[in-house]
PDB file of C-alpha atoms in Angstrom:
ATOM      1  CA  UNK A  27       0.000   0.000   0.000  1.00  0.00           C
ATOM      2  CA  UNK A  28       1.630   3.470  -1.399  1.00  0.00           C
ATOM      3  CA  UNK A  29      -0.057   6.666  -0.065  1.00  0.00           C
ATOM      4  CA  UNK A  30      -3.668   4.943   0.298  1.00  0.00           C
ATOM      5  CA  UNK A  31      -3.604   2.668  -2.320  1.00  0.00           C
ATOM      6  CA  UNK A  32      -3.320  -0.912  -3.117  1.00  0.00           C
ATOM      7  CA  UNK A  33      -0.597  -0.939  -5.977  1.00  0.00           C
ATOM      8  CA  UNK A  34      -0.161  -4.480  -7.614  1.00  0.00           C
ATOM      9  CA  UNK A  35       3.315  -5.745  -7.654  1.00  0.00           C
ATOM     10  CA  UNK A  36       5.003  -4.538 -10.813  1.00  0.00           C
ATOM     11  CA  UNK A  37       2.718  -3.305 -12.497  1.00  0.00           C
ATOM     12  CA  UNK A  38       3.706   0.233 -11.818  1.00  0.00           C
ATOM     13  CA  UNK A  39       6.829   1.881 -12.231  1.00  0.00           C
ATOM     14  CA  UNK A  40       6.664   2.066  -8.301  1.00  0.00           C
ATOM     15  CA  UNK A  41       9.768   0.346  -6.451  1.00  0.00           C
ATOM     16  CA  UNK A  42       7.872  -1.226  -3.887  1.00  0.00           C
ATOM     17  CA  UNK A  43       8.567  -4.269  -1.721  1.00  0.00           C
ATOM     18  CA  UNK A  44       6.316  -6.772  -0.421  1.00  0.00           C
ATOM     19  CA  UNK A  45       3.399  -6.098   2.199  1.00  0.00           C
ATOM     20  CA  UNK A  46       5.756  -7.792   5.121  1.00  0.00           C
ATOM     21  CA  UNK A  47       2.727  -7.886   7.210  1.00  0.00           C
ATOM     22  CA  UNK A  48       0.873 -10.088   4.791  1.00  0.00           C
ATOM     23  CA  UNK A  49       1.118 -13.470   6.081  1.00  0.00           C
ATOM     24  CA  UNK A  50       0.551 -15.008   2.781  1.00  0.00           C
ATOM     25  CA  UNK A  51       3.161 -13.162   1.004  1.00  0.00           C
ATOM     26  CA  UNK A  52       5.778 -13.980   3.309  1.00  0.00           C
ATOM     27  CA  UNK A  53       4.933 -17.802   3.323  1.00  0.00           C
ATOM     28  CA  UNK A  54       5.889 -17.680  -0.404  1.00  0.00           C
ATOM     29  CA  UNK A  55       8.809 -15.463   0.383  1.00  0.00           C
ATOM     30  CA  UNK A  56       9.995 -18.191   1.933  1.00  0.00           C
ATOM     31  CA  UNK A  57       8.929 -21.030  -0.135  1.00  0.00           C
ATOM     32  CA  UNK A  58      10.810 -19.157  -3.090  1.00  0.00           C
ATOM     33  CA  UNK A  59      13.829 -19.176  -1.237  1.00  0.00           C
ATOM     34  CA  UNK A  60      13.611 -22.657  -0.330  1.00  0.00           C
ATOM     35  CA  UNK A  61      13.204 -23.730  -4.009  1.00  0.00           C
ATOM     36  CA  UNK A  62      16.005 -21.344  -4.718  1.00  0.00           C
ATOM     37  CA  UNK A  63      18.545 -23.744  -3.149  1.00  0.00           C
ATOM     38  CA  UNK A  64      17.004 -26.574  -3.366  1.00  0.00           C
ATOM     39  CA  UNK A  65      17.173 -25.619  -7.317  1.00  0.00           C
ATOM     40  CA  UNK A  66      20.739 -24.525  -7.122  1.00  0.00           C
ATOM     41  CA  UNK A  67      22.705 -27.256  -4.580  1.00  0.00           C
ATOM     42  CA  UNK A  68      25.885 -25.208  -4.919  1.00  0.00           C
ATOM     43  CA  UNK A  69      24.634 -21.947  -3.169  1.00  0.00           C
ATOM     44  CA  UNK A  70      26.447 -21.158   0.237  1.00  0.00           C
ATOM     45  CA  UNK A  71      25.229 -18.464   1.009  1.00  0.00           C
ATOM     46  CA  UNK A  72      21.832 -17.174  -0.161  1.00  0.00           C
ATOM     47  CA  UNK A  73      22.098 -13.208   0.420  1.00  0.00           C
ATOM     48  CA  UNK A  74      18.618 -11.720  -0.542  1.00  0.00           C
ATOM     49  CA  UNK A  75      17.668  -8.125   0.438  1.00  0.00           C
ATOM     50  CA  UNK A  76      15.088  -5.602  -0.131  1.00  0.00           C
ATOM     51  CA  UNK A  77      14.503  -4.013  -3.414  1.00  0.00           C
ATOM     52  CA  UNK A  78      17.379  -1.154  -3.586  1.00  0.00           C
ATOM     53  CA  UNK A  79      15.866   2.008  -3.399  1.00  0.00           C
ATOM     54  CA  UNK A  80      12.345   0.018  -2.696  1.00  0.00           C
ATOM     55  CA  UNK A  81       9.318   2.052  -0.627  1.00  0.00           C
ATOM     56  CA  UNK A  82       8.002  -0.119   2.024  1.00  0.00           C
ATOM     57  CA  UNK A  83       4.218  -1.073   2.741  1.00  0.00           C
ATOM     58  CA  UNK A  84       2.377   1.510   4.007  1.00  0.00           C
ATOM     59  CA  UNK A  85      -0.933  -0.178   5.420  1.00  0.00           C
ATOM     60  CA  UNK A  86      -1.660  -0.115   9.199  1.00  0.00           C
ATOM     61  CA  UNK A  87      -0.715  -3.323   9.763  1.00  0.00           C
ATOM     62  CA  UNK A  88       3.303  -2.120   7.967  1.00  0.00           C
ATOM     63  CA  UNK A  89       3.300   1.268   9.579  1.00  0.00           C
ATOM     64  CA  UNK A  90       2.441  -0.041  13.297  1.00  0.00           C
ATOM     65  CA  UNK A  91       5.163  -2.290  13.355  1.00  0.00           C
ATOM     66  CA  UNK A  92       8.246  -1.223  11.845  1.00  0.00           C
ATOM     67  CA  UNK A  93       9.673  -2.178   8.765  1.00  0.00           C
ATOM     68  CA  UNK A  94      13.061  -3.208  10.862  1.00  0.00           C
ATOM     69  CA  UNK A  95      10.750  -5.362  13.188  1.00  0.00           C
ATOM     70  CA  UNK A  96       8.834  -6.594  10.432  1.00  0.00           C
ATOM     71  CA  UNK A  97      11.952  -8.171   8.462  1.00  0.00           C
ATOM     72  CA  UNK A  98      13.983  -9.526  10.697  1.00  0.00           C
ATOM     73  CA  UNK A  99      10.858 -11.595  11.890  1.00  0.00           C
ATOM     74  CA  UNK A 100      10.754 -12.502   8.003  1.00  0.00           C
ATOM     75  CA  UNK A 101      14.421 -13.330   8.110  1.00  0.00           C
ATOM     76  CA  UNK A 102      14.407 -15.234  11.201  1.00  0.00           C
ATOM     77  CA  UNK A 103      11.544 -17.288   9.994  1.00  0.00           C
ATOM     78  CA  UNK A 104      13.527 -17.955   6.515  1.00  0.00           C
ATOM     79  CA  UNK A 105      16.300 -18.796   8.321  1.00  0.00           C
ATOM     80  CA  UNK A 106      14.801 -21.650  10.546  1.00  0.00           C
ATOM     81  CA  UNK A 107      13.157 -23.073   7.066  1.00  0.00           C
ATOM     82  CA  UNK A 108      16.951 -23.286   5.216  1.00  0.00           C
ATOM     83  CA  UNK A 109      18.286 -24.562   8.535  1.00  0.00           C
ATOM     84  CA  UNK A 110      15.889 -27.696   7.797  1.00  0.00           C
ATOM     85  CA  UNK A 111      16.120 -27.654   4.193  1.00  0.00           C
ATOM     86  CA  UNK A 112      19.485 -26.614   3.611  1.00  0.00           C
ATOM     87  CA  UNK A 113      21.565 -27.025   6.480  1.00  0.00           C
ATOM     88  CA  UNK A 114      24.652 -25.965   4.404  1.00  0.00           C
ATOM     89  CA  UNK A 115      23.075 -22.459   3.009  1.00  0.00           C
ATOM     90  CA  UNK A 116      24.088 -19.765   4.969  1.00  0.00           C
ATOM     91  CA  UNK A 117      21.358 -16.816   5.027  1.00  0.00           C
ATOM     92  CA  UNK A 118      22.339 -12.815   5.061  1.00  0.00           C
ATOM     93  CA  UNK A 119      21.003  -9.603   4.073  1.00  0.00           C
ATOM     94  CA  UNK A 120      22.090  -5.969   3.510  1.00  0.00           C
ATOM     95  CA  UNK A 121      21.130  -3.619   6.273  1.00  0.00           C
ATOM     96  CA  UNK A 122      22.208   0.305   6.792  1.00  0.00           C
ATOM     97  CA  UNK A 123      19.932   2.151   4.587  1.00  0.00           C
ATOM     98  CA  UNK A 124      16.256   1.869   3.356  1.00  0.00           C
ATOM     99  CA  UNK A 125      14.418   0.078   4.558  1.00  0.00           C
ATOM    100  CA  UNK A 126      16.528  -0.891   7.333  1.00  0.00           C
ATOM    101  CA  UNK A 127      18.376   2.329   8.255  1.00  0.00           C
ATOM    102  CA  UNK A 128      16.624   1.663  12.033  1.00  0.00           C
ATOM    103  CA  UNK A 129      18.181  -1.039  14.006  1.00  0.00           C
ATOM    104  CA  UNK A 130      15.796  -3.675  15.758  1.00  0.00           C
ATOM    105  CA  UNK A 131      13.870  -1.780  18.739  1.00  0.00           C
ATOM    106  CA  UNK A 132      14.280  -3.123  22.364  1.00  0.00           C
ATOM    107  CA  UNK A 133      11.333  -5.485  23.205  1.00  0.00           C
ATOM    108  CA  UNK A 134      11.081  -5.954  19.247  1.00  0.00           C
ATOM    109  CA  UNK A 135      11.904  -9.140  17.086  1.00  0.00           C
ATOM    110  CA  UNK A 136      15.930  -9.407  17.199  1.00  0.00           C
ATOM    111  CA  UNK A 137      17.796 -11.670  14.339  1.00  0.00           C
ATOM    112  CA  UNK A 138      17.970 -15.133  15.584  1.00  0.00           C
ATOM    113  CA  UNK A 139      21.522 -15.673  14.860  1.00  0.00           C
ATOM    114  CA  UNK A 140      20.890 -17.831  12.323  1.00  0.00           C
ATOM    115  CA  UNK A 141      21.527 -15.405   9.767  1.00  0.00           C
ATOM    116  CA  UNK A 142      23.895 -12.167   9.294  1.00  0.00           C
ATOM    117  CA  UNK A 143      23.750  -8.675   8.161  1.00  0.00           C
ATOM    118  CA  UNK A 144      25.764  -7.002   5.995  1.00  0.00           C
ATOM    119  CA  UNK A 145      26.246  -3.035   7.072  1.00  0.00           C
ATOM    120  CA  UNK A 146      26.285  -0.787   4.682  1.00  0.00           C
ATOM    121  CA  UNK A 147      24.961   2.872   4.955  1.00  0.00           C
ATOM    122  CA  UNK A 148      23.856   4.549   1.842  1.00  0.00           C
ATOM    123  CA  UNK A 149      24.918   7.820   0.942  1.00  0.00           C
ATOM    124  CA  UNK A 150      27.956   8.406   3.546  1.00  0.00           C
ATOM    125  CA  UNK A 151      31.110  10.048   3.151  1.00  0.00           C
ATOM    126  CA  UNK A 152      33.977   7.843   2.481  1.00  0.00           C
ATOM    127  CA  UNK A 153      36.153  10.422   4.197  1.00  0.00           C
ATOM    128  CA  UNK A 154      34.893   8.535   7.250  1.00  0.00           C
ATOM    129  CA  UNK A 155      35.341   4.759   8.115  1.00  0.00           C
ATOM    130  CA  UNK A 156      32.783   2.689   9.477  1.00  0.00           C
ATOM    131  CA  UNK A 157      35.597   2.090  11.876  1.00  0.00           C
ATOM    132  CA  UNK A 158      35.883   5.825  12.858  1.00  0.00           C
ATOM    133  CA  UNK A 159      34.880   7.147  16.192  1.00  0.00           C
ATOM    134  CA  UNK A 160      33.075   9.742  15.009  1.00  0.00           C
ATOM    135  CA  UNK A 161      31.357   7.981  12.388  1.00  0.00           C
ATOM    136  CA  UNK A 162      27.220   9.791  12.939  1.00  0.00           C
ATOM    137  CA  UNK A 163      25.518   6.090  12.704  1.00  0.00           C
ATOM    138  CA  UNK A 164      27.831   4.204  14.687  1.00  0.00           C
ATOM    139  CA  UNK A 165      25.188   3.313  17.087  1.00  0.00           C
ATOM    140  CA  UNK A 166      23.138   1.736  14.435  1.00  0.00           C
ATOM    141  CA  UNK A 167      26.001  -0.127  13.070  1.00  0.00           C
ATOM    142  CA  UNK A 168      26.949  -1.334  16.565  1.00  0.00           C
ATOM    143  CA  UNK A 169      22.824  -2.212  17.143  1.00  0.00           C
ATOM    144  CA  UNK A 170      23.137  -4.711  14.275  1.00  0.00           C
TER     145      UNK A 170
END
């Protein structure tokens, strides 16, 4: 949902990712990825992220809980389905900027540790190092 409206999955020139709340869409999420290695025995790690430069869900259901919150439930949930299907496949995504700029909220869903993130923050100055003391999102990179 995009400022009100339903808009069907591209059919629009709209980046958008999938309704994260939507049960239904997330249990194919997941059977995709499952096929996905199951199709392709050499994967070792299965790194899938969210559409680059992708607007998130909108509806109530999105907006209420957090798009952070939202995926790494998604993620942890993947994660446990490879662990049974493809012991072998290691799961991680790319976190730092949109949609994930927030780290997970205290009292929120946290990654289950079956799967890692990748940090990379959109837009920064390469004057300054992750590693750098000063570096303005450090806390967010230390959160994930």
């Amino acid at each position: 949902m995009l400022n009100g409206a339903r808009r069907p999955y591209r059919q629009e020139f709209v980046l958008m990712n999938h309704c994260w709340s939507n049960a239904e869409a997330n249990a194919e999420f997941i059977r995709n990825g499952e096929a996905f290695v199951k199709q392709w025995p050499q994967i070792k790690i299965l790194n899938v992220t969210t559409i680059d430069g992708g607007m998130t869900c909108q509806c109530p259901a999105c907006l209420k809980a957090g798009s952070t919150g939202l995926l790494v439930d998604l993620f942890n949930r993947l994660a446990d389905r490879l662990e049974k299907v493809a012991p072998d496949v290691g799961l991680e995504t790319v976190v730092g900027y949109e949609p994930l700029v927030a780290p997970p909220k205290p009292g929120g869903p946290v990654p289950n540790g079956k799967w890692q993130v990748l940090y990379a923050h959109w837009g920064r100055s390469h004057l300054t190092s992750y590693a750098d003391l000063d570096y303005p999102r450090r806390p967010n990179l230390l959160a994930w």
